[in-house]
Each structure stands twice: as structure tokens, then as C-alpha cells.
Coordinates of C-alpha atoms in Angstrom, one line a residue:
M1 CA -9.2 -22.6 20.4
T2 CA -6.4 -22.2 22.9
A3 CA -5.3 -18.9 22.0
F4 CA -8.6 -17.1 22.8
G5 CA -10.4 -19.9 24.7
D6 CA -13.8 -18.4 25.6
A7 CA -13.0 -14.8 25.0
F8 CA -16.0 -14.5 22.5
R9 CA -18.6 -16.6 24.7
G10 CA -21.8 -14.7 25.4
R11 CA -20.1 -11.6 23.7
R12 CA -22.3 -9.3 21.7
V13 CA -20.6 -8.6 18.2
L14 CA -21.4 -6.4 15.2
L15 CA -19.8 -7.5 12.2
T16 CA -19.7 -5.3 9.0
G17 CA -19.4 -7.0 5.8
H18 CA -20.8 -10.0 7.1
T19 CA -22.1 -11.3 3.6
G20 CA -18.8 -11.2 2.1
F21 CA -16.0 -14.2 1.7
K22 CA -14.3 -13.4 5.0
G23 CA -17.1 -12.1 6.7
S24 CA -19.0 -15.3 6.1
W25 CA -16.3 -17.3 7.5
L26 CA -15.5 -15.1 10.7
A27 CA -19.5 -15.1 11.1
L28 CA -19.8 -18.8 11.3
W29 CA -16.7 -19.0 13.3
L30 CA -17.7 -16.3 15.8
H31 CA -21.0 -18.2 16.2
Q32 CA -19.1 -21.6 17.0
L33 CA -17.1 -20.0 19.6
G34 CA -20.7 -19.1 21.1
A35 CA -20.6 -15.3 20.1
H36 CA -24.1 -13.2 19.4
V37 CA -23.2 -12.0 15.6
H38 CA -25.1 -9.0 14.5
G39 CA -24.5 -8.6 10.9
Y40 CA -24.4 -5.0 8.7
S41 CA -23.6 -5.4 5.1
L42 CA -24.8 -5.0 1.5
A43 CA -26.2 -8.0 0.0
P44 CA -23.9 -10.5 -1.1
A45 CA -21.9 -9.2 -4.3
T46 CA -21.6 -12.6 -6.0
R47 CA -23.5 -15.1 -7.5
P48 CA -23.1 -17.9 -6.2
S49 CA -22.3 -16.5 -2.8
L50 CA -20.6 -18.0 0.3
F51 CA -23.3 -16.6 2.8
A52 CA -26.2 -17.6 0.9
L53 CA -24.8 -21.1 0.2
A54 CA -23.9 -21.8 3.8
D55 CA -27.0 -20.1 5.2
V56 CA -25.0 -18.0 7.3
E57 CA -27.7 -16.0 8.2
S58 CA -29.3 -18.7 10.2
T59 CA -26.8 -18.1 12.6
L60 CA -27.0 -14.3 13.0
A61 CA -28.6 -12.7 15.9
S62 CA -29.7 -9.9 13.7
H63 CA -29.2 -9.2 9.9
V64 CA -29.1 -5.7 8.4
L65 CA -28.8 -5.5 4.5
A66 CA -27.6 -1.7 4.4
D67 CA -24.6 0.3 3.2
I68 CA -22.1 2.0 5.7
R69 CA -22.2 5.0 3.8
D70 CA -25.7 5.3 5.5
A71 CA -24.5 7.0 8.8
D72 CA -28.2 7.1 10.2
T73 CA -29.2 3.5 9.4
L74 CA -25.7 2.4 10.8
T75 CA -26.0 4.1 13.8
K76 CA -29.3 2.6 14.6
A77 CA -27.9 -0.6 13.9
M78 CA -25.2 -0.3 16.0
A79 CA -27.4 1.3 19.0
T80 CA -29.8 -2.0 18.8
A81 CA -27.1 -4.5 18.6
R82 CA -25.2 -3.0 21.5
P83 CA -22.0 -4.7 20.8
D84 CA -19.3 -5.4 22.9
I85 CA -16.8 -5.5 20.1
V86 CA -17.0 -4.4 16.3
F87 CA -15.1 -6.1 13.5
H88 CA -15.1 -3.7 10.6
L89 CA -14.9 -5.7 7.1
A90 CA -17.3 -4.1 4.8
A91 CA -15.2 -2.6 2.0
Q92 CA -14.7 -2.1 -1.9
P93 CA -12.2 -4.7 -2.0
L94 CA -11.0 -4.7 -5.6
V95 CA -8.0 -2.6 -7.0
R96 CA -9.4 -2.8 -10.4
A97 CA -12.8 -1.8 -9.7
S98 CA -11.2 1.1 -7.7
Y99 CA -10.2 2.5 -11.1
Q100 CA -13.6 2.0 -12.6
D101 CA -15.1 4.1 -9.8
P102 CA -12.7 5.9 -7.4
T103 CA -15.3 8.1 -5.9
L104 CA -17.4 4.9 -4.7
T105 CA -14.1 3.4 -3.4
Y106 CA -13.0 6.4 -1.4
A107 CA -16.9 6.9 -0.2
T108 CA -17.3 3.4 1.0
N109 CA -13.5 2.7 2.4
V110 CA -12.7 6.0 4.0
M111 CA -16.3 7.7 4.8
G112 CA -17.8 4.4 5.5
T113 CA -15.1 3.7 8.2
V114 CA -15.9 7.1 9.7
N115 CA -19.4 6.3 10.0
V116 CA -18.6 3.1 11.7
L117 CA -16.4 4.8 14.3
E118 CA -18.9 7.5 14.9
A119 CA -21.5 4.9 15.6
A120 CA -19.5 2.9 18.2
R121 CA -18.1 6.5 19.4
R122 CA -22.1 7.0 20.0
C123 CA -22.8 3.6 21.5
G124 CA -21.6 3.3 24.9
S125 CA -21.6 -0.7 25.0
V126 CA -18.3 -1.0 22.7
A127 CA -15.2 -2.1 24.3
A128 CA -13.0 -3.0 21.0
I129 CA -12.8 -2.3 17.6
V130 CA -10.8 -4.3 14.9
V131 CA -10.8 -2.2 11.8
V132 CA -9.4 -4.6 8.7
T133 CA -7.5 -2.7 6.0
T134 CA -4.9 -4.8 3.8
D135 CA -1.3 -5.2 2.8
K136 CA -1.6 -2.7 0.1
C137 CA -2.1 0.2 2.5
Y138 CA 1.6 0.7 2.4
E139 CA 3.7 2.8 0.0
N140 CA 4.7 0.0 -1.9
R141 CA 8.5 0.6 -3.2
E142 CA 8.8 -3.0 -4.5
W143 CA 11.4 -4.1 -1.8
A144 CA 12.6 -7.4 -1.4
W145 CA 12.0 -7.3 2.3
G146 CA 8.8 -7.3 4.4
Y147 CA 6.9 -4.1 5.3
R148 CA 6.7 -3.3 9.1
E149 CA 3.8 -1.4 10.7
T150 CA 6.0 1.5 11.1
D151 CA 6.7 2.0 7.4
A152 CA 5.0 4.7 5.2
L153 CA 1.2 4.6 4.2
G154 CA 0.4 5.1 0.4
G155 CA -1.1 4.0 -2.5
H156 CA -0.8 4.2 -6.6
D157 CA -4.3 2.7 -7.3
P158 CA -7.7 4.2 -5.5
Y159 CA -8.1 1.2 -3.4
S160 CA -4.5 0.8 -1.8
A161 CA -4.9 4.8 -1.1
S162 CA -8.2 4.4 0.4
K163 CA -7.2 1.7 2.6
A164 CA -4.0 4.2 3.6
C165 CA -6.6 6.6 4.5
T166 CA -8.7 4.0 6.4
E167 CA -5.5 3.6 8.5
L168 CA -5.0 7.3 9.3
V169 CA -8.9 7.5 9.8
A170 CA -8.6 4.7 12.5
A171 CA -5.3 6.4 13.9
S172 CA -7.1 9.6 14.4
Y173 CA -10.0 8.4 16.2
A174 CA -8.0 6.1 18.5
R175 CA -6.0 9.5 19.6
A176 CA -8.9 12.2 19.3
F177 CA -11.9 10.2 20.7
F178 CA -11.0 6.9 22.3
G179 CA -8.3 7.6 24.8
S180 CA -10.5 6.3 27.5
G181 CA -11.8 3.4 25.2
P182 CA -12.7 1.6 23.2
L183 CA -9.5 -0.2 22.3
L184 CA -9.0 0.2 18.4
A185 CA -6.7 -1.9 16.5
T186 CA -6.2 -2.4 12.6
A187 CA -5.4 -5.5 10.8
R188 CA -3.4 -5.7 7.8
A189 CA -3.4 -8.9 5.6
G190 CA -2.1 -10.4 2.4
N191 CA -3.6 -12.2 -0.4
V192 CA -6.1 -14.6 1.2
I193 CA -7.6 -17.7 -0.2
G194 CA -10.0 -20.2 0.9
G195 CA -13.2 -22.1 -0.2
G196 CA -16.3 -20.0 -1.0
D197 CA -14.7 -17.0 -2.9
W198 CA -16.5 -15.8 -6.2
S199 CA -15.1 -12.1 -6.3
E200 CA -14.1 -10.8 -9.6
D201 CA -10.5 -10.4 -10.5
R202 CA -9.3 -12.6 -7.9
L203 CA -7.0 -16.0 -9.0
I204 CA -8.4 -18.9 -7.4
P205 CA -12.3 -17.7 -8.0
D206 CA -11.4 -17.0 -11.5
A207 CA -9.4 -20.5 -11.7
D208 CA -12.7 -22.3 -10.4
R209 CA -14.9 -20.8 -13.3
A210 CA -12.2 -21.4 -15.7
V211 CA -12.6 -25.1 -14.8
R212 CA -16.2 -25.2 -14.3
A213 CA -16.3 -23.7 -18.1
G214 CA -13.6 -26.1 -19.6
A215 CA -11.8 -22.8 -20.6
P216 CA -8.2 -21.8 -20.1
L217 CA -7.9 -19.3 -17.3
I218 CA -6.3 -16.0 -18.5
I219 CA -3.8 -14.2 -16.2
R220 CA -2.1 -10.7 -16.2
S221 CA 0.9 -10.9 -14.6
P222 CA 2.2 -14.5 -14.1
R223 CA 5.3 -13.0 -12.3
A224 CA 3.5 -10.6 -9.8
T225 CA 4.3 -12.0 -6.4
R226 CA 1.9 -11.8 -3.3
P227 CA 1.9 -13.1 0.2
W228 CA -0.7 -16.1 0.0
Q229 CA -2.4 -17.2 3.1
H230 CA -5.6 -19.1 4.4
V231 CA -8.4 -17.4 5.1
L232 CA -8.5 -19.1 8.6
D233 CA -4.9 -18.0 9.4
C234 CA -5.7 -14.5 8.6
L235 CA -9.1 -14.7 10.5
N236 CA -7.2 -16.4 13.4
G237 CA -4.9 -13.2 13.7
Y238 CA -8.0 -11.0 13.7
L239 CA -9.7 -13.2 16.7
M240 CA -6.5 -13.5 18.9
L241 CA -5.9 -9.6 18.2
A242 CA -9.8 -9.0 19.4
A243 CA -9.5 -11.4 22.5
R244 CA -6.6 -9.1 23.8
L245 CA -8.4 -5.9 23.1
L246 CA -11.5 -7.4 25.1
A247 CA -9.3 -8.2 27.7
G248 CA -8.3 -4.7 27.8
D249 CA -4.6 -5.0 26.6
T250 CA -4.0 -1.3 25.7
A251 CA -0.4 -2.3 24.0
C252 CA -2.4 -4.2 21.3
A253 CA -4.4 -1.3 20.5
R254 CA -2.2 -0.4 17.1
A255 CA -1.7 -1.5 13.5
W256 CA -0.8 -5.2 13.0
N257 CA 0.4 -7.3 10.2
F258 CA -0.9 -10.8 9.7
G259 CA 1.3 -12.2 6.9
P260 CA 2.5 -15.6 6.2
D261 CA 6.1 -17.0 6.3
A262 CA 8.8 -16.0 3.6
H263 CA 8.3 -19.1 1.5
A264 CA 4.6 -18.2 0.9
V265 CA 5.5 -15.3 -1.0
Q266 CA 4.9 -16.7 -4.4
T267 CA 4.3 -15.6 -7.9
V268 CA 0.8 -16.1 -9.7
E269 CA 2.3 -18.7 -12.0
Q270 CA 3.7 -20.8 -8.8
V271 CA 0.3 -20.7 -7.0
L272 CA -1.4 -21.8 -10.5
Q273 CA 1.1 -24.7 -10.4
R274 CA 0.4 -25.8 -6.9
L275 CA -3.2 -25.5 -7.6
Q276 CA -3.2 -27.6 -10.9
Q277 CA -1.6 -30.5 -8.8
H278 CA -5.0 -30.9 -7.3
W279 CA -7.2 -29.5 -10.3
P280 CA -5.7 -31.2 -13.2
K281 CA -8.2 -29.8 -15.9
L282 CA -6.8 -26.2 -14.9
H283 CA -4.7 -24.7 -17.8
W284 CA -3.9 -20.8 -18.4
E285 CA -2.9 -18.3 -20.9
C286 CA -1.2 -14.9 -20.6
P287 CA -1.9 -12.5 -23.4
P288 CA 0.2 -9.9 -24.4
A289 CA 0.3 -6.6 -22.1
T290 CA -1.6 -4.0 -23.3
R291 CA -1.2 -0.2 -22.5
Q292 CA -4.5 0.1 -21.2
A293 CA -4.0 -2.3 -18.5
P294 CA -4.3 -0.4 -14.9
H295 CA -1.1 -0.3 -12.7
E296 CA -0.7 -3.1 -10.1
A297 CA 1.9 -4.1 -7.6
G298 CA 4.7 -6.5 -9.0
F299 CA 6.0 -7.6 -5.4
L300 CA 4.7 -7.1 -1.8
H301 CA 5.3 -8.8 1.3
L302 CA 4.4 -8.2 4.8
D303 CA 6.9 -8.5 8.0
A304 CA 4.5 -10.1 10.4
S305 CA 7.4 -10.3 13.5
L306 CA 5.1 -7.9 15.5
A307 CA 2.4 -10.3 15.7
R308 CA 4.4 -13.5 16.2
Q309 CA 6.2 -11.9 19.2
G310 CA 3.2 -9.8 20.7
L311 CA 0.3 -11.8 20.0
G312 CA 1.9 -15.4 19.6
W313 CA 0.1 -15.5 16.1
Q314 CA 1.9 -17.6 13.6
T315 CA 0.8 -19.5 10.4
M316 CA -0.6 -22.9 11.1
W317 CA -1.3 -24.0 7.5
P318 CA 1.8 -23.5 5.4
I319 CA 1.4 -22.7 1.3
H320 CA 0.9 -26.3 0.4
I321 CA -1.7 -27.1 3.2
A322 CA -3.6 -23.6 2.2
M323 CA -3.7 -24.7 -1.5
Q324 CA -4.6 -28.2 -0.4
E325 CA -7.6 -27.4 1.6
T326 CA -8.7 -24.6 -0.7
A327 CA -8.5 -27.0 -3.5
R328 CA -10.5 -29.5 -1.8
W329 CA -13.3 -27.2 -0.7
Y330 CA -13.8 -26.1 -4.3
A331 CA -13.8 -29.5 -5.6
D332 CA -15.8 -31.0 -3.2
L333 CA -18.7 -28.4 -4.0
R334 CA -18.2 -28.6 -7.3
E335 CA -18.9 -32.7 -7.4
E336 CA -21.4 -32.3 -4.9
R337 CA -19.3 -34.4 -2.4
S338 CA -20.6 -32.0 0.4
D339 CA -22.5 -28.7 1.2
A340 CA -21.0 -25.2 1.7
R341 CA -22.0 -25.1 5.4
T342 CA -20.5 -28.7 6.3
L343 CA -17.4 -27.4 4.4
L344 CA -16.6 -24.4 6.6
A345 CA -17.5 -26.2 9.7
S346 CA -15.4 -29.2 8.9
Q347 CA -12.3 -26.8 7.8
I348 CA -12.6 -24.7 10.8
A349 CA -12.4 -28.0 13.0
R350 CA -9.2 -29.3 11.1
F351 CA -7.7 -25.6 11.4
T352 CA -8.4 -25.6 15.3
Q353 CA -7.0 -28.8 15.9
D354 CA -3.8 -27.9 13.9
A355 CA -3.6 -24.7 15.9
K356 CA -4.3 -26.6 19.2
A357 CA -1.4 -29.1 18.2
G358 CA 1.0 -26.0 17.3
L359 CA 0.6 -24.5 20.4
A360 CA 1.1 -27.2 22.7

């Protein structure tokens, strides 16, 4: 891709969370870009899993199944991989799961990040680090405008609060320990969609399961509004940022939002209506609200002006294309028209061509 060229060719990359949804996409993309990818993660959390279906393991230089809470094993893996750059994606990523086990959520997302940064600090090869957090790291006041990187951090639920803590940990390490390198940045993205996600309590995976089962999809908050973007747009931002860090651009060692344009900020019901255009068998129901339902944000939007101006990043696939590509991915796999690995590779190729055309 013209935005980062050969920045990753021959580079040694440590990718935590490589068995997850975004991690699997990123591992394969980095492999195609000529990187030597070393993965560190728990075993895939879902069945099916994109990691297994797409045989991502075959693209890896090394594959360690371990917990980021295990500091000793992580430190040894870092020392063995000797990466030029670290992408830290491993996390407990679900809001509702964080209510069920807040201790695990904080231990993984906060202390797990401390372990990653401490291992990188002890490894002399690391030149750049990208720590992935979330749009939910902001103190959400249900504003109608997008949050900027300078807005206050916070979080009502344990997941959101843990990611705000992750941002503070990263900022502390950057100031206290990484003054002369490595360059460290954090990346905050919105609700990511795309083929191969089968996590619980996520809209598109739940919709795919409902279609497969021939049952209605049960939704909790049809009017909840989120910034929806395709996984490749999100990862494109991570890669553009990482390339600048590897090039020694100190101005990029900071927090960045990677959120879609305003028209992609839509309600759950609007997204389902778009999806139904491609999956006619999809239907949904909204049961009466219960007092026991945990709090979830009603409105959330990111301002990605900094990434557009400072990195040249922009959304390549608007919401209608993102939904079309996501729906096609699941349908092609469901109806056995293609395998997962081919679907990933073909969508990365289409996205790359669209990005080159957009940057020309």
C-alpha cells in the first residue's frame, strides 16, 4: 500500500492477541507486507475462530499460546522474538463480560499492558510500540460531537475504565522510561465490523448466528449509536501509525483516534436494516428492558481529525461498502462459496486497491 510502502518488509513484529478477530486480520496483512510475525496470545476464544479457519498460524514466525498476565513467559517470548515493533492487541474486550469478572478485566487490560511494556523495556531491539485501546476509554458524556484525543478519560463499566487505565499506563511509560525510545503510541477505534468475528455480545456475529439458526436476533438497545467501521480501515490506521513510528517520527508518539466519518455513526437498528438488505432472512426483536441490564453507553463518536491531518489516514470503505463487504464475507463462508483464508486475502487486496486509488 502506498501509505506505508515497504515499511514492514523484513521487520520482526510481536503481535499480542494474534488469535483474536482483529489480530488474525492484522497477522495475515503483516505477513503479506513481508513482516516476520511472532504471535503471543491465549488460544482462540470462540468456536469457530477466524485464526483456525484461515490457518493464520501457518503465516507466523512463532506462535506462543500464553497469557499476558504471565510476565515471565511474556518476557521470554519478547526476548526470543527480538521485535522491531510491538502491536499490543491482547485484552479482555467485552463490556458485559467485564461486569461478570471485573478482576480479570483489570488484571488483563491494565497489568497485562504493564507486562507488555516492561518486557519491551527490557528488550533492546524494540523501536516502536502501538498499544490498541478503544473509543470507550473516554469519559462518556453522551455528547453530540466526537471526542478528541485531549478529552478526559474515564469509564462507567469495568471494561471502559480498564482501557482508560491502559492509556494512563502507556502515557506513564512513555514519559518515565521511553524518553530515548522506543516510540510509543496508543490507538483508539470505534465499533469494528468485518468477516470472521464470532465474539459474544457483538452485533454482526450475533446476527450471523441468528441467520444460521433460523431464529430472530434479540437486541438490547436498538437506538444505541456507535461509530461503525470496517476492520481494514481500523488496521490501516494502526499500520500507518506504526510505519511513522518505525521511521522515527517522534511527533507520532501520542494517542490517536481512528473513527469513521459522521455518516457512519448510526444506530444498531440502522445497521441491522443495512445488513438485512444483504441477508433477507435476518429478523430481530427487542424484548422489554429489565432493571438488571447493565449500563451501556447510548451515544459515542470519535473525532479523527488528528489522524486525517497528521497521518493522512481516512476512511476508505464508507458504511455501505463496509456493510456490503462484511455481509458478503459471512454469506460466502456460510454457503461454502469460499474458504476463510481466501476471503481475507481477497478483501485485503480489494481494500489495498481502493486505498491506492484514494491516495492517487
